[in-house]
PDB file of C-alpha atoms in Angstrom:
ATOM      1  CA  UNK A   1      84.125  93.824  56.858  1.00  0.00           C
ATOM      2  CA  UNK A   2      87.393  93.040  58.636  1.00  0.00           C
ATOM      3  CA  UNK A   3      88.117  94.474  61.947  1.00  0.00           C
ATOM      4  CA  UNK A   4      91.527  94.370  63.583  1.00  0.00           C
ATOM      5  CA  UNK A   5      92.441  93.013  66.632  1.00  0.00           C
ATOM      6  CA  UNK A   6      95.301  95.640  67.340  1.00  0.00           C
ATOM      7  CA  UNK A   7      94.381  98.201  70.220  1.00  0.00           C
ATOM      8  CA  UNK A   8      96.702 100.288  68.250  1.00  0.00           C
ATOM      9  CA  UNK A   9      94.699 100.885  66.085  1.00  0.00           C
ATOM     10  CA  UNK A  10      91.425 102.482  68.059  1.00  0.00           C
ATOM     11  CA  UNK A  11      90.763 105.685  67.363  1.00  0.00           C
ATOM     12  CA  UNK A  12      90.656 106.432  70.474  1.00  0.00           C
ATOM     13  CA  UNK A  13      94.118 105.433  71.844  1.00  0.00           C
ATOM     14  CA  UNK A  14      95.754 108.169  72.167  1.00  0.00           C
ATOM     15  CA  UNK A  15      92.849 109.708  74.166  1.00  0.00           C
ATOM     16  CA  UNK A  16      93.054 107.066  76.625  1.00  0.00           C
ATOM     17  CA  UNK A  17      96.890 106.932  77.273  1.00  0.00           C
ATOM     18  CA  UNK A  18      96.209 110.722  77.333  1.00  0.00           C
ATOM     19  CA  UNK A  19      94.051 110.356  80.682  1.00  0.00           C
ATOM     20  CA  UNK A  20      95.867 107.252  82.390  1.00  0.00           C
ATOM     21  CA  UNK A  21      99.010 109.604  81.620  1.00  0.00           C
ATOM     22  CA  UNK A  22      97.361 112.745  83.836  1.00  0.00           C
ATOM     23  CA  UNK A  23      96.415 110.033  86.475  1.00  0.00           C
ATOM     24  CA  UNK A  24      99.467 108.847  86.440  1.00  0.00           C
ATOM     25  CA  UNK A  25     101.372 112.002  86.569  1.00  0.00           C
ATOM     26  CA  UNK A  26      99.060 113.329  89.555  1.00  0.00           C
ATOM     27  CA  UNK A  27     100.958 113.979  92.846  1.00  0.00           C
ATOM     28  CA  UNK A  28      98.806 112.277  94.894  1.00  0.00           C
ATOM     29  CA  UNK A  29      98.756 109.133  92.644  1.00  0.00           C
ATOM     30  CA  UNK A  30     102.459 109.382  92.318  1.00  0.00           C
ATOM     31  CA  UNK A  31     102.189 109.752  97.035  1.00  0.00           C
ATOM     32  CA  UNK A  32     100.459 106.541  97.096  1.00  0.00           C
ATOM     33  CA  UNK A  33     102.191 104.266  94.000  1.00  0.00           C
ATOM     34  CA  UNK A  34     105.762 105.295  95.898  1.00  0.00           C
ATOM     35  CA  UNK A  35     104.282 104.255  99.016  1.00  0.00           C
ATOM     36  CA  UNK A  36     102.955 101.209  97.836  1.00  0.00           C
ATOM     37  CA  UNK A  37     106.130 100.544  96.324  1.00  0.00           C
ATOM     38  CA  UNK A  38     107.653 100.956 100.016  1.00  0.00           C
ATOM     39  CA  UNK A  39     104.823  98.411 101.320  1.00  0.00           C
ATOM     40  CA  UNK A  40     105.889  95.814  99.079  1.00  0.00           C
ATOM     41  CA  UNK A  41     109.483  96.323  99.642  1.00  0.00           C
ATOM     42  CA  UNK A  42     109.321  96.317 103.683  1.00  0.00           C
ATOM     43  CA  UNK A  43     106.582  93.297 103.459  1.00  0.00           C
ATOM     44  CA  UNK A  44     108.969  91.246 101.747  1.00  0.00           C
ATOM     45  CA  UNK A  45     111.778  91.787 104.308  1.00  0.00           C
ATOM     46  CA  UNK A  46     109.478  92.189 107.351  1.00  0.00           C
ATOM     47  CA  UNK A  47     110.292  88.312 108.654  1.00  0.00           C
ATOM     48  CA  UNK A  48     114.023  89.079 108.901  1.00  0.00           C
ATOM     49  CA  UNK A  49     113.068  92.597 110.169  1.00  0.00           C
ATOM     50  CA  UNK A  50     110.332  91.300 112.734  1.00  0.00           C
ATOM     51  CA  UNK A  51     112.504  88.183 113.659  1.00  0.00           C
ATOM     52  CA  UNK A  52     109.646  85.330 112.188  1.00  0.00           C
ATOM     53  CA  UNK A  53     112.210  84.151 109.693  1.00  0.00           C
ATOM     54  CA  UNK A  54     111.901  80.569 110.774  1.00  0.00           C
ATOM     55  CA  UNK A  55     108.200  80.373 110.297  1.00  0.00           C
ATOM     56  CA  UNK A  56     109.059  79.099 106.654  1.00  0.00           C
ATOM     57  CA  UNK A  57     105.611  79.178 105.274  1.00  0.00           C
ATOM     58  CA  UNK A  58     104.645  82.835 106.320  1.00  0.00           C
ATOM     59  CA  UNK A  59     108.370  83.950 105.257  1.00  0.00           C
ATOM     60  CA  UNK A  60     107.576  83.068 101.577  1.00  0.00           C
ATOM     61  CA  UNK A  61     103.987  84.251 101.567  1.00  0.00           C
ATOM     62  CA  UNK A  62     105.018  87.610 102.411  1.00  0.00           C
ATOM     63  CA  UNK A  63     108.442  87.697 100.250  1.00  0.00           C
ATOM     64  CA  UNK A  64     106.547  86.054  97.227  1.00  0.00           C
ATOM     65  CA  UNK A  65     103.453  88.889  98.043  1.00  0.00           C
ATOM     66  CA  UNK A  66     105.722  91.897  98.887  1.00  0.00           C
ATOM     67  CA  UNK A  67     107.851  91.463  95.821  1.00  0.00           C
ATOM     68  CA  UNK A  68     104.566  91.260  93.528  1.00  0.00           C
ATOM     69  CA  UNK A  69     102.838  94.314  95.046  1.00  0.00           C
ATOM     70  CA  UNK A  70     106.505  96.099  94.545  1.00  0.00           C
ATOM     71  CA  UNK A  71     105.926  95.004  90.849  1.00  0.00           C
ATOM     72  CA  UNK A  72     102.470  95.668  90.803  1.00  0.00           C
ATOM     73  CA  UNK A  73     103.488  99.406  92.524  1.00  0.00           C
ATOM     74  CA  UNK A  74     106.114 100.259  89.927  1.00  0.00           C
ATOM     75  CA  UNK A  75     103.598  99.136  86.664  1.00  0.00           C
ATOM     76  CA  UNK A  76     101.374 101.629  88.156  1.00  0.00           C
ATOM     77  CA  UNK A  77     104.098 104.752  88.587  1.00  0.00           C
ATOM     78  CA  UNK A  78     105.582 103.874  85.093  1.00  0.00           C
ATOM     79  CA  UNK A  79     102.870 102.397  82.870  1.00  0.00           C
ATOM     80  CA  UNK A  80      99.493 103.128  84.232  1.00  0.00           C
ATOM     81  CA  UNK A  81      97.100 103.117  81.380  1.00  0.00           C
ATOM     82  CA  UNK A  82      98.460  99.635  80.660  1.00  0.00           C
ATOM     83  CA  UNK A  83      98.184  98.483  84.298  1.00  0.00           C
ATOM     84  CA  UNK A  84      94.846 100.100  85.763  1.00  0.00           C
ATOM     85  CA  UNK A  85      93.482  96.963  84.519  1.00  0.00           C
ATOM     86  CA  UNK A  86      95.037  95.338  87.481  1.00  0.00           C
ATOM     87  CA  UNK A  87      95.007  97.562  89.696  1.00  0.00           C
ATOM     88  CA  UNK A  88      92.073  95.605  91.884  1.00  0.00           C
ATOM     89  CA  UNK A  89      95.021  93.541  92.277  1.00  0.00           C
ATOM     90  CA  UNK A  90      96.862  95.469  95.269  1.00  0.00           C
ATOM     91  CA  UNK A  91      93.819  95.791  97.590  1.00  0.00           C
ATOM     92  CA  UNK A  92      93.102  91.743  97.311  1.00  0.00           C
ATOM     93  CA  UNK A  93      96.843  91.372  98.438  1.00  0.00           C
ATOM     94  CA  UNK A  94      96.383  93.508 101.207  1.00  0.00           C
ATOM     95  CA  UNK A  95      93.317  91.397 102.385  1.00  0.00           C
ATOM     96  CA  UNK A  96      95.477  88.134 101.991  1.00  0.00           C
ATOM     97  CA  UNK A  97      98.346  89.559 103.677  1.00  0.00           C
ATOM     98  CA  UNK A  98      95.986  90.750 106.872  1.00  0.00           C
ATOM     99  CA  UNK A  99      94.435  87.208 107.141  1.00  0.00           C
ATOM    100  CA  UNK A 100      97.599  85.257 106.289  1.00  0.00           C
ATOM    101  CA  UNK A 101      98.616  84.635 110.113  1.00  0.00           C
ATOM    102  CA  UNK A 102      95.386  82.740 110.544  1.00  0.00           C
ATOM    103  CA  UNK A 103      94.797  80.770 107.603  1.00  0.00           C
ATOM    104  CA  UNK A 104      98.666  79.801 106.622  1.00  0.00           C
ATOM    105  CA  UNK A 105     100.181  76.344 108.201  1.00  0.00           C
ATOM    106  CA  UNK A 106     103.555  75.699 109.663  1.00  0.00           C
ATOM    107  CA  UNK A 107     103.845  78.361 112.982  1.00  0.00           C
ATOM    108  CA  UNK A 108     102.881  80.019 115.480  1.00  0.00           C
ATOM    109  CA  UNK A 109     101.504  83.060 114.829  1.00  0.00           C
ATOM    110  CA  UNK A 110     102.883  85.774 117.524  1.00  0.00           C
ATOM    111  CA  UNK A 111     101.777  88.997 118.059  1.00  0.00           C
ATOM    112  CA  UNK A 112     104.553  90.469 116.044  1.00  0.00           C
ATOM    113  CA  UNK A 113     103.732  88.618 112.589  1.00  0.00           C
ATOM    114  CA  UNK A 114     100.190  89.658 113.178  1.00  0.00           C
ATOM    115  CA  UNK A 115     101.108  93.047 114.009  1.00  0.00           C
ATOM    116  CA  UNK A 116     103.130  93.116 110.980  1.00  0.00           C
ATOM    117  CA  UNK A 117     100.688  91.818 108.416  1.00  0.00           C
ATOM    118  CA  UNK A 118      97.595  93.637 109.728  1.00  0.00           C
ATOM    119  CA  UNK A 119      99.310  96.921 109.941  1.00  0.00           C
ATOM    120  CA  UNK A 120     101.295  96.173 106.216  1.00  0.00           C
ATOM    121  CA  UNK A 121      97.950  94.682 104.733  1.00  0.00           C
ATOM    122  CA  UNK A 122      95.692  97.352 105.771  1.00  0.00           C
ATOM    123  CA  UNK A 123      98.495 100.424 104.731  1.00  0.00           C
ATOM    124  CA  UNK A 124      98.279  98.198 101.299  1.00  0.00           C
ATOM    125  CA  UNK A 125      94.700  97.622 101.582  1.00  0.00           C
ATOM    126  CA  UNK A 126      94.519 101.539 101.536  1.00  0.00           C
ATOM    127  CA  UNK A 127      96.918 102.360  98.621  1.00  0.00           C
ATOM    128  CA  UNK A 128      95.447  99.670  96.537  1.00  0.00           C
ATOM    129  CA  UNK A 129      92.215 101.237  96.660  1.00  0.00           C
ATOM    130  CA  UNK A 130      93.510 104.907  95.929  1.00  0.00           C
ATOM    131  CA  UNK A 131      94.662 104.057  92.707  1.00  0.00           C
ATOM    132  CA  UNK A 132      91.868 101.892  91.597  1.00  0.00           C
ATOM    133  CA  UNK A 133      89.783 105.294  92.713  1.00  0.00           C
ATOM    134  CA  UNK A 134      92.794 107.424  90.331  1.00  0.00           C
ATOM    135  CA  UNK A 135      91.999 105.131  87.364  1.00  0.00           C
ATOM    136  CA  UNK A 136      87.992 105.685  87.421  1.00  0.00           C
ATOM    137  CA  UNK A 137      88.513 109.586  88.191  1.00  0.00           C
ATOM    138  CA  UNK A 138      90.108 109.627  84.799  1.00  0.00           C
ATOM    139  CA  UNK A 139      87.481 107.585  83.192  1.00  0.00           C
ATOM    140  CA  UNK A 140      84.987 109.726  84.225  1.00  0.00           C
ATOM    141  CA  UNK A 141      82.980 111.302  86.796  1.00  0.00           C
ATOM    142  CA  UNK A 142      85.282 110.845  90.220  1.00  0.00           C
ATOM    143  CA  UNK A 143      84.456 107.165  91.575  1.00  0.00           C
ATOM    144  CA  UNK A 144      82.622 106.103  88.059  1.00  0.00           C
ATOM    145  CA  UNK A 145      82.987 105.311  84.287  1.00  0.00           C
ATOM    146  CA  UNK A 146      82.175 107.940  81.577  1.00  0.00           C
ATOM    147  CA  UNK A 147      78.654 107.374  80.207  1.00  0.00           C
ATOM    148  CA  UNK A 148      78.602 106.522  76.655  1.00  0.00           C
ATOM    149  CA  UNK A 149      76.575 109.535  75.889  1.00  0.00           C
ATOM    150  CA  UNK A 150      79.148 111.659  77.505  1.00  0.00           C
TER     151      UNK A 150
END
């Protein structure tokens, strides 16, 4: 028997872009991918617009992560059911980015950068984890996957 590889082909694809599509067109879900989207963008400016711009290494952690969760936020407001998979994604960022002052070399941290990045990580701490919790609502039961039997 030959099976194909295609996911085009399940039978139950259309189903399945079906519910990422209603998670995806939610309000709330739509709230928190625009606001991650908003996160990214001001993390990735935030040394000019906080003033650390000279602190090289922590200016191209948080452009390089504040462009990615941008990405990361528009995948999930235009493609969902073929990002959810990553959507665990955002929240790690937002861990990085709180923790980033400490751990990354090459400057002082002040009390603006870590201002910044705690109050930018946690906000995309936050998001990140409201739509990982949109993607297994439409799985399933809210917070869980679909039993098999279901």
């Amino acid at each position: 028997m030959s099976h194909s590889a295609d996911i085009g082909t399940h039978p139950d694809i259309m189903q399945m872009r079906a519910r990422y599509d209603t998670a995806a067109a939610n309000p709330a879900a739509q709230l928190a991918d625009g606001l991650t989207l908003l996160s990214g963008m001001y993390l990735a400016l935030s040394p000019w617009i906080v003033g650390f711009d000279r602190m090289t290494p922590l200016t191209v952690n948080n452009l390089i992560t504040g462009i990615v969760v941008a990405l990361l936020a528009l995948g999930y407001s235009s493609a969902f059911g073929r990002t959810y998979g990553i959507s665990w994604v955002a929240p790690v960022i937002g861990l990085w980015t709180i923790v980033a002052p400490w751990i990354i070399r090459g400057g002082m941290a002040t009390t603006g950068t870590i201002v910044n990045n705690v109050i930018v990580g946690a906000l995309i701490l936050i998001l990140g984890l409201a739509t990982m919790r949109f993607g297994m609502m439409e799985r399933g039961r809210p917070g869980g996957f679909r039993s098999a039997a279901a």
